[in-house]
PDB file of C-alpha atoms and ligand atoms in Angstrom:
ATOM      1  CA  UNK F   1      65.220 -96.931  11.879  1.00  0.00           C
ATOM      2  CA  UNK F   2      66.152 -93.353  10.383  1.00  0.00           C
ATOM      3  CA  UNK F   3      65.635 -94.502   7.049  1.00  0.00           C
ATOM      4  CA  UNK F   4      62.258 -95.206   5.515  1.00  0.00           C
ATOM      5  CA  UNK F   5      62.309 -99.218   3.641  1.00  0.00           C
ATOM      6  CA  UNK F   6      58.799 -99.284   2.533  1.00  0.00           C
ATOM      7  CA  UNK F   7      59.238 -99.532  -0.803  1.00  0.00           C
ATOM      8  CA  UNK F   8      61.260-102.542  -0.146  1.00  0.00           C
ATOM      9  CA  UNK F   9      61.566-106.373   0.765  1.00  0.00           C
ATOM     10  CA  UNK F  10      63.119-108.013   3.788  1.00  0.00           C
ATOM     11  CA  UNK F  11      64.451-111.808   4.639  1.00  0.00           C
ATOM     12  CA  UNK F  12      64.035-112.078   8.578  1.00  0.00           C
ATOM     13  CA  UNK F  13      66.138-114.947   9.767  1.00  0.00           C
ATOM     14  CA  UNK F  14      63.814-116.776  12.014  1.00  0.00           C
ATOM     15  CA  UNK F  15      63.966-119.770  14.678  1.00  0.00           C
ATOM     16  CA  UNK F  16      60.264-119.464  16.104  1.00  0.00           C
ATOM     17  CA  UNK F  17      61.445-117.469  19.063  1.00  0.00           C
ATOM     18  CA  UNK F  18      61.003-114.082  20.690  1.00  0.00           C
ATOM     19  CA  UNK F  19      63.606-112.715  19.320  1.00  0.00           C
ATOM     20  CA  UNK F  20      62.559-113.298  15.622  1.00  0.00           C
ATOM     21  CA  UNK F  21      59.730-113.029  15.747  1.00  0.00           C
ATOM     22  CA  UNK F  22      59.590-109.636  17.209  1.00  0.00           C
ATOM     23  CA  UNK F  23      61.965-108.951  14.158  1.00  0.00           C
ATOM     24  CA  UNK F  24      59.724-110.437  11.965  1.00  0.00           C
ATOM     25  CA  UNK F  25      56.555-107.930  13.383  1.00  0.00           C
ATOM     26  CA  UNK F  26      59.233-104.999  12.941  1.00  0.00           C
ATOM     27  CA  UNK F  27      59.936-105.767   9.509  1.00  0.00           C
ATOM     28  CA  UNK F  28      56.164-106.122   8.471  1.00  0.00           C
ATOM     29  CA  UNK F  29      55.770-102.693   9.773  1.00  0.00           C
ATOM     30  CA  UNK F  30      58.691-101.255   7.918  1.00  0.00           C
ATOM     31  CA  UNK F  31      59.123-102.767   4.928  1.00  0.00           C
ATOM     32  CA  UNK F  32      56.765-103.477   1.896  1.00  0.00           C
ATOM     33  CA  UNK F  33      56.918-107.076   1.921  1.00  0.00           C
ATOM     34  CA  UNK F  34      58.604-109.428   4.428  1.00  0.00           C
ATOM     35  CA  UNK F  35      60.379-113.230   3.843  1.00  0.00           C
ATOM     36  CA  UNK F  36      61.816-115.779   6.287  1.00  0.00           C
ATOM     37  CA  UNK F  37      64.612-118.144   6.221  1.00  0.00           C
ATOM     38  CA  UNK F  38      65.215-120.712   9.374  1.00  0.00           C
ATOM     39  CA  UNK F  39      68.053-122.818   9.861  1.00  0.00           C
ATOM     40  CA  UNK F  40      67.636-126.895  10.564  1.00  0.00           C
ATOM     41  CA  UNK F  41      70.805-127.780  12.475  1.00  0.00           C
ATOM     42  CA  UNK F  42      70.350-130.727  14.128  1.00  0.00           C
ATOM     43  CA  UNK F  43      68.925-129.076  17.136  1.00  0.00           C
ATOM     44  CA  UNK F  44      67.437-131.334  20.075  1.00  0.00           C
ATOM     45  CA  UNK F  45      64.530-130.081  19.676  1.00  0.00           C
ATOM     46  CA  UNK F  46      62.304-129.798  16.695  1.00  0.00           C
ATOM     47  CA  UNK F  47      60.207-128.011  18.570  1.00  0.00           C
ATOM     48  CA  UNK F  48      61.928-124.379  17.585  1.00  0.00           C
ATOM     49  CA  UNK F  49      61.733-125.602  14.059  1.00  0.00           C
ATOM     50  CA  UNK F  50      57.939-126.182  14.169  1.00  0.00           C
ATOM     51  CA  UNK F  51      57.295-123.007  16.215  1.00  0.00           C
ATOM     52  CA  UNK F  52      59.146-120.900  13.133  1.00  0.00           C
ATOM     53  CA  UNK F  53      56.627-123.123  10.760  1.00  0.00           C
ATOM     54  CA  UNK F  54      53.041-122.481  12.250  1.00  0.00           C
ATOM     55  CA  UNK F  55      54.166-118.651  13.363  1.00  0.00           C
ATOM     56  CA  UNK F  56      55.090-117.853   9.667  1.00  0.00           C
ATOM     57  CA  UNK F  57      51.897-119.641   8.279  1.00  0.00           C
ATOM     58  CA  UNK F  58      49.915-117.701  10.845  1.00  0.00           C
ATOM     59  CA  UNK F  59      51.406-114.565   9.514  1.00  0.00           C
ATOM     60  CA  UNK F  60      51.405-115.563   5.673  1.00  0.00           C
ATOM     61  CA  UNK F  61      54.658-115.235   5.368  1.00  0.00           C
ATOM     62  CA  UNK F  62      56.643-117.520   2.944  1.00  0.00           C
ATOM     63  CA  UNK F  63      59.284-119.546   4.788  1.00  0.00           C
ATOM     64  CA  UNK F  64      62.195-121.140   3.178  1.00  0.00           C
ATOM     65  CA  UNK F  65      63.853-123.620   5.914  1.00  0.00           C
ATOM     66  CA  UNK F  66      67.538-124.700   4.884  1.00  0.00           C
ATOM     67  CA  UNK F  67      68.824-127.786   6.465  1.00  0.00           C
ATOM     68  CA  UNK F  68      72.533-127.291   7.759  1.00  0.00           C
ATOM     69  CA  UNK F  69      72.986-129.974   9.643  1.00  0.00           C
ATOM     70  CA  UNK F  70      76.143-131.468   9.014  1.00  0.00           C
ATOM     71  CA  UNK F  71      77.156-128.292  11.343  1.00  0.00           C
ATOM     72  CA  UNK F  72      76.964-130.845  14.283  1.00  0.00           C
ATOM     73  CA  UNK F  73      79.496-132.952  12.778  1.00  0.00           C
ATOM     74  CA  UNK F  74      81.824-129.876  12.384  1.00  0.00           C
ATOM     75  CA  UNK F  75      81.518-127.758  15.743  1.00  0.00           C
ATOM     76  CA  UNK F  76      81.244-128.612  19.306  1.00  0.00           C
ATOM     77  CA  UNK F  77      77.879-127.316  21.415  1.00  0.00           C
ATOM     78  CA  UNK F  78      75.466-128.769  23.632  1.00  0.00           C
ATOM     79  CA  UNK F  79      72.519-128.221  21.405  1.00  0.00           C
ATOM     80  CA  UNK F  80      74.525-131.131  19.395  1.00  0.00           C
ATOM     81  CA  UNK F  81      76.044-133.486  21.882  1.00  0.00           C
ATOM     82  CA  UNK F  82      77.846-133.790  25.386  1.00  0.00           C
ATOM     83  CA  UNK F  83      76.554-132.415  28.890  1.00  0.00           C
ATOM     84  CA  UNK F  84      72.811-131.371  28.874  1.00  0.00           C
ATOM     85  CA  UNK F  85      73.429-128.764  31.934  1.00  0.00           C
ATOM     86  CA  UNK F  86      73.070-125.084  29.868  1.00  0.00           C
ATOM     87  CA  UNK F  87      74.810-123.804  32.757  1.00  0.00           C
ATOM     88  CA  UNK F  88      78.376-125.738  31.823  1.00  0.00           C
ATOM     89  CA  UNK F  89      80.760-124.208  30.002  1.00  0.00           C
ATOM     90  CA  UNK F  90      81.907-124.586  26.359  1.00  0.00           C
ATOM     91  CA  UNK F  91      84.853-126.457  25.599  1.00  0.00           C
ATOM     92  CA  UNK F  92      86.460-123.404  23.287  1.00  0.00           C
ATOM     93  CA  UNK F  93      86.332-121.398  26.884  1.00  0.00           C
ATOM     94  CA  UNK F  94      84.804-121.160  30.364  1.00  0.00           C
ATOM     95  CA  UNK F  95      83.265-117.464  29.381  1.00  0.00           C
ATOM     96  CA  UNK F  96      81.500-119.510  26.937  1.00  0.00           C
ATOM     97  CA  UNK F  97      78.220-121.224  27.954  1.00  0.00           C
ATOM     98  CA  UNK F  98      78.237-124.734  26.301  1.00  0.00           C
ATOM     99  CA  UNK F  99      75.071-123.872  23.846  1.00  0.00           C
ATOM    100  CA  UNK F 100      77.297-121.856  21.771  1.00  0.00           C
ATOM    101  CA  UNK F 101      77.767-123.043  17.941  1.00  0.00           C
ATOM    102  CA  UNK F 102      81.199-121.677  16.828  1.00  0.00           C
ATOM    103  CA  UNK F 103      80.490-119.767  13.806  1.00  0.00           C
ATOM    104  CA  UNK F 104      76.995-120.331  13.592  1.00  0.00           C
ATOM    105  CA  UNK F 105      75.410-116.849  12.915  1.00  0.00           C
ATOM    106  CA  UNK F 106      78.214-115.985  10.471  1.00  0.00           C
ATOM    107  CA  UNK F 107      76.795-119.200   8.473  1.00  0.00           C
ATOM    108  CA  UNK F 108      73.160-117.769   9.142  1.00  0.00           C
ATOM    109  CA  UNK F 109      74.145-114.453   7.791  1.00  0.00           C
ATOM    110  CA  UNK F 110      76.235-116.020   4.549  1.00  0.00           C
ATOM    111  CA  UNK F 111      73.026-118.462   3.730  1.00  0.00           C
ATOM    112  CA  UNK F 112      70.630-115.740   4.226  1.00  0.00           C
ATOM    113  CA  UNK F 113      72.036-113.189   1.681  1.00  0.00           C
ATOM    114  CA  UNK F 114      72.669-115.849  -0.770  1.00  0.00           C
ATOM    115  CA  UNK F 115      69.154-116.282  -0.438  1.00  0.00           C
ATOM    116  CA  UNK F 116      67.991-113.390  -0.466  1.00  0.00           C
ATOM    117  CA  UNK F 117      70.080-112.190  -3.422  1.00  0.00           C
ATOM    118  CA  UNK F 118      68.585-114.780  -5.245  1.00  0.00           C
ATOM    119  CA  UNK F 119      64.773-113.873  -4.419  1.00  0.00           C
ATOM    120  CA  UNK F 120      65.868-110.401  -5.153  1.00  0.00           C
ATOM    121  CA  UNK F 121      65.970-109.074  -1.586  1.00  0.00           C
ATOM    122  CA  UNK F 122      68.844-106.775   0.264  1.00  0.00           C
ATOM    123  CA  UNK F 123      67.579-106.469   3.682  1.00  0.00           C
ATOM    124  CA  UNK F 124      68.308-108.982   6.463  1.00  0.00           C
ATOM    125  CA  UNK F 125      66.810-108.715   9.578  1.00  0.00           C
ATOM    126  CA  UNK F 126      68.486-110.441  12.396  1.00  0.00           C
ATOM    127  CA  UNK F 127      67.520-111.214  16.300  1.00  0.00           C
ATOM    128  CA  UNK F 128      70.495-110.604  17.639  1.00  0.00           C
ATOM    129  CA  UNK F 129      71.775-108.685  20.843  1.00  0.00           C
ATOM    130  CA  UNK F 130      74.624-107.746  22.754  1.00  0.00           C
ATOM    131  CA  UNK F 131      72.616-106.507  26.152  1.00  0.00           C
ATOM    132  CA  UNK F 132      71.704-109.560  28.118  1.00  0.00           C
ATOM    133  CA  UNK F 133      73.706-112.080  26.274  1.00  0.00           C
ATOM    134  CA  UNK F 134      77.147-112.503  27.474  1.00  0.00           C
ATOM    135  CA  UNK F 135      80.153-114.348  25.600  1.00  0.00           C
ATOM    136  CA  UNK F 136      78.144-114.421  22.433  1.00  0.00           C
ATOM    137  CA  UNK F 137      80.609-113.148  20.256  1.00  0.00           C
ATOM    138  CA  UNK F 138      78.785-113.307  16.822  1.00  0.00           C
ATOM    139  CA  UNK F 139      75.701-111.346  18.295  1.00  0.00           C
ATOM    140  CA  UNK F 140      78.293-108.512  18.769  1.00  0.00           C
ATOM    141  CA  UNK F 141      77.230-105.068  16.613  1.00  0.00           C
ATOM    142  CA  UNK F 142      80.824-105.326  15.688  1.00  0.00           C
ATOM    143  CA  UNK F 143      80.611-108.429  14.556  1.00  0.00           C
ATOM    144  CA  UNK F 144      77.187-107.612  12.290  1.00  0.00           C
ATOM    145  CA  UNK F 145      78.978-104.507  10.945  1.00  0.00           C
ATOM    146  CA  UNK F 146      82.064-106.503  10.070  1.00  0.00           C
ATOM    147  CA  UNK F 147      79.422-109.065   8.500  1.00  0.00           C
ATOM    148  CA  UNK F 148      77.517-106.613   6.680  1.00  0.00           C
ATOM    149  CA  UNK F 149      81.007-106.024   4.709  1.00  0.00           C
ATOM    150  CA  UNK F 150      82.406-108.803   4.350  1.00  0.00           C
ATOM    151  CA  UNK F 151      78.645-110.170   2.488  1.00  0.00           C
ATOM    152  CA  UNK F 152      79.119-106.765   0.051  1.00  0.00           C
ATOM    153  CA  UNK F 153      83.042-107.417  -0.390  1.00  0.00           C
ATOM    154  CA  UNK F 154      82.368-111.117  -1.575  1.00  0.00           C
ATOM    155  CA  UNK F 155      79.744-109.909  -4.621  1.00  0.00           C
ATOM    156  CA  UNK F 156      81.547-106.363  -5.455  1.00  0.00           C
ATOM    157  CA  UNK F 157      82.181-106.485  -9.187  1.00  0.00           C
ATOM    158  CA  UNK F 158      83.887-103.836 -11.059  1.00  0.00           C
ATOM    159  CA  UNK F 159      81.597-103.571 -13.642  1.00  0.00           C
ATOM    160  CA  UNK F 160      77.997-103.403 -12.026  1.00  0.00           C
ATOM    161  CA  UNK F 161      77.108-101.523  -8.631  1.00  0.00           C
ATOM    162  CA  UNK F 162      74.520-103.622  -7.559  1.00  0.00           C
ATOM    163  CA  UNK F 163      73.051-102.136  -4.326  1.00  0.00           C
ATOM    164  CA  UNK F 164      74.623-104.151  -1.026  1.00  0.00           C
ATOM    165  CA  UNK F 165      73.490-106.240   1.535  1.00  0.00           C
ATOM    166  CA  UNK F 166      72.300-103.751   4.518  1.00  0.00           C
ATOM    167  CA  UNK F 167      71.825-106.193   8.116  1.00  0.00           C
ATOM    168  CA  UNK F 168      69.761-104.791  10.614  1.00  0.00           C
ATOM    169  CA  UNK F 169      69.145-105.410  14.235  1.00  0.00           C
ATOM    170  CA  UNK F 170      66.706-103.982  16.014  1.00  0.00           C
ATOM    171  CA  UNK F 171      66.755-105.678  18.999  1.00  0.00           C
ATOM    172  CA  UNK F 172      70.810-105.300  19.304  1.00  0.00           C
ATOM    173  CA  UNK F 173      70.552-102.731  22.390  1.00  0.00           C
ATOM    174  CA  UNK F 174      67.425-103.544  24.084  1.00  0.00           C
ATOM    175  CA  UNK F 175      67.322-105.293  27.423  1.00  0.00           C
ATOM    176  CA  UNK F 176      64.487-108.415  27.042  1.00  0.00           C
ATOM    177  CA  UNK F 177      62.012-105.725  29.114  1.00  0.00           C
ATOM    178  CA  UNK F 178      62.873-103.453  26.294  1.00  0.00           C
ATOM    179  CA  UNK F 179      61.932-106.104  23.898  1.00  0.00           C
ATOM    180  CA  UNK F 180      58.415-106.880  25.230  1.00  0.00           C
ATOM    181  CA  UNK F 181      57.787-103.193  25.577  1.00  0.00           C
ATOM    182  CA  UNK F 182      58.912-103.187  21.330  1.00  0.00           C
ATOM    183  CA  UNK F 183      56.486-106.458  20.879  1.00  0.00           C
ATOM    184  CA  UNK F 184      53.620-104.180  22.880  1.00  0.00           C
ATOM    185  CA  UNK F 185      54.612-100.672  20.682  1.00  0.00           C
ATOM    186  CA  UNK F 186      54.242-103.489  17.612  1.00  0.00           C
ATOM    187  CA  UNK F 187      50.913-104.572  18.657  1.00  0.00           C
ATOM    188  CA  UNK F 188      52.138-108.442  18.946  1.00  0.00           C
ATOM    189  CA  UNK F 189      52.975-108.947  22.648  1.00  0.00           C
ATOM    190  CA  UNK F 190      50.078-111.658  22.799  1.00  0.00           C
ATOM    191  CA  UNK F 191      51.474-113.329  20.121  1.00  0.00           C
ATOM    192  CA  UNK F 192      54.921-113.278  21.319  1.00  0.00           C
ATOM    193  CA  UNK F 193      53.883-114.426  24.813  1.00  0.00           C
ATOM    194  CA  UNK F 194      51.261-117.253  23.313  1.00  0.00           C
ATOM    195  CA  UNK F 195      53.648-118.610  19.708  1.00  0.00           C
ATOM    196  CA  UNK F 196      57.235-118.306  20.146  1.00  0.00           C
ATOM    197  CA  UNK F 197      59.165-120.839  22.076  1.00  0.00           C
ATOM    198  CA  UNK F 198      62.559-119.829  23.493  1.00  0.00           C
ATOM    199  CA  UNK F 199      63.460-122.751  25.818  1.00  0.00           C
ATOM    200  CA  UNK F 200      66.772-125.006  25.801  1.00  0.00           C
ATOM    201  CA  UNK F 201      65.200-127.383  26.320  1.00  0.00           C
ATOM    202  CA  UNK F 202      61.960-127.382  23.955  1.00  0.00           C
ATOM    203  CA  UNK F 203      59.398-127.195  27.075  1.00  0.00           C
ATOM    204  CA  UNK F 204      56.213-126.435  25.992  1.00  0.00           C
ATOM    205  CA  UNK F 205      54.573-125.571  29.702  1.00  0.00           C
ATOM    206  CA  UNK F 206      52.342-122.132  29.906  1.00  0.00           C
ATOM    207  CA  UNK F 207      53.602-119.020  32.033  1.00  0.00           C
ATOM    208  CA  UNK F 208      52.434-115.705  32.182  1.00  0.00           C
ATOM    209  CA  UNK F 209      55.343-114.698  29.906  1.00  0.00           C
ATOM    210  CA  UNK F 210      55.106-117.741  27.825  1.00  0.00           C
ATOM    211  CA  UNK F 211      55.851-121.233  27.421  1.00  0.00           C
ATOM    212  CA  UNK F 212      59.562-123.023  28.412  1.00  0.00           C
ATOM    213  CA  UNK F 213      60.586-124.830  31.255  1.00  0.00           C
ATOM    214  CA  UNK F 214      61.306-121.838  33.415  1.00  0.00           C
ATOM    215  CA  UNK F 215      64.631-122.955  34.590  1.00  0.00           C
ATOM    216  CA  UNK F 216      66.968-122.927  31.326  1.00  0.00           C
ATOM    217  CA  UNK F 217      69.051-119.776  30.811  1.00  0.00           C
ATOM    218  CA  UNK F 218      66.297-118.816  28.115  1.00  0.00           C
ATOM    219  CA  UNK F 219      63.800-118.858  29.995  1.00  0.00           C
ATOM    220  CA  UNK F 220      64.985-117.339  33.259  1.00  0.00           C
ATOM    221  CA  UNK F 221      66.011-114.172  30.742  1.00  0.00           C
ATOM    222  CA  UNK F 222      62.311-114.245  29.699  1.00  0.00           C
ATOM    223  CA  UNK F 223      60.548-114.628  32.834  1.00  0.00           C
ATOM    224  CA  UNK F 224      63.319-111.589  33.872  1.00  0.00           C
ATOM    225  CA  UNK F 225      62.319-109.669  31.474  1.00  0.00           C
ATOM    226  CA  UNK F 226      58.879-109.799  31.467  1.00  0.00           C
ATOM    227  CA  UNK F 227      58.421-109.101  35.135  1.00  0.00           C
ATOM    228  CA  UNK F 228      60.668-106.079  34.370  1.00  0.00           C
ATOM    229  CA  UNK F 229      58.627-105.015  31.802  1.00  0.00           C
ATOM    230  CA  UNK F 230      55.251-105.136  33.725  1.00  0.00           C
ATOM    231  CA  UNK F 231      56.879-103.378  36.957  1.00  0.00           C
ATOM    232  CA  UNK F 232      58.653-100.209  34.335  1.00  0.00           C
ATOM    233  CA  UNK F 233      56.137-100.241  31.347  1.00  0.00           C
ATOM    234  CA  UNK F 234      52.535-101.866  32.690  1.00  0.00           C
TER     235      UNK F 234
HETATM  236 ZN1   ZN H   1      63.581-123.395  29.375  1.00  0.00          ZN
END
């Protein structure tokens, strides 16, 4: 981050996995005070939900969890209904796995800043990342930058400047070996390997680079990475 935020506050959007909560370690190290928001969206697991719960408590961090989940009604994705196999394809298009939720982290992003607006925040930290994820097209930087103004258009009065929403993502380049290697510069790869739970399919079975199924797309990324990391950075 070039800039220095530690006079201020950030919201970390949060789901109780590795990639939040590594945000949510980065933020506590560069910003003066740090919030959470996590999403309830009719998930198959409540599992994610009570892994963002315990791992903000064990940080004292104040959580506010917003329940969205008439989203399932509204888009199609696995995490909501049809095939369980992770592997399938989405019905919008085969480059698609089915676990996408159309619109989903534009939704995030809107309920975040109205949030955060209201608490008095204008940082949002976000998980996201366009290396190892493929046909995810809201985890795009271009779609965070196009975001980013479309948040600051949509509260840009003529007659007060108040300062704009600023997103940031610092995870949005870095391979998953990359990301343990950030959790290990951060001091909290024990935590990420021992708290967070990234699995499809809400598996809560212990592996040397954490707990999931080891099978799920999730997880296979994970166990990837982490070997990676230990063979380039161990
Ligand atoms: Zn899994």
């Amino acid at each position: 981050m070039q800039q220095s935020y530690s006079n201020e506050e950030a919201l970390v959007l949060t789901s109780g996995g590795q990639d939040s909560t590594t945000c949510l370690f980065w933020a506590v190290k560069n910003f003066k005070a740090v919030h959470a928001v996590s999403f309830f969206y009719g998930q198959k697991h409540a599992a994610e939900i009570e892994a963002a719960g315990a791992i903000c408590d064990k940080l004292k961090i104040d959580l506010k969890t917003l329940d969205i989940s008439f989203l399932k009604d509204l888009v199609r994705s696995n995490l909501f209904q049809g095939t369980p196999d992770v592997n399938a394809a989405h019905a919008l298009s085969p480059e698609v796995p089915s676990s996408f939720v159309p619109y989903r982290n534009l939704l995030f992003l809107t309920l975040a800043a109205a949030w955060a607006g209201t608490i008095g925040v204008r940082h949002l930290v976000t998980g996201v990342c366009e290396t190892d994820y493929s046909g995810y097209a809201d985890c795009r930087d271009v779609f965070i930058k196009s975001a980013q103004a479309t948040l600051n258009l949509a509260v840009d009065f003529h007659d007060t400047k108040p300062q704009g929403v600023v997103i940031h993502t610092p995870l949005m380049w870095l391979s998953k070996a990359e990301e343990f290697r950030l959790a290990q510069e951060l001091g909290c790869l024990d935590f990420i390997i021992n708290e967070t739970l990234t699995c499809y399919n809400g598996d809560g079975t212990r592996h040397e680079w954490g707990k999931g199924c080891a099978d799920c797309p999730a997880c296979r990324l994970r166990a990837k990475g982490f070997l990676e990391f230990k063979q380039k950075y161990e």
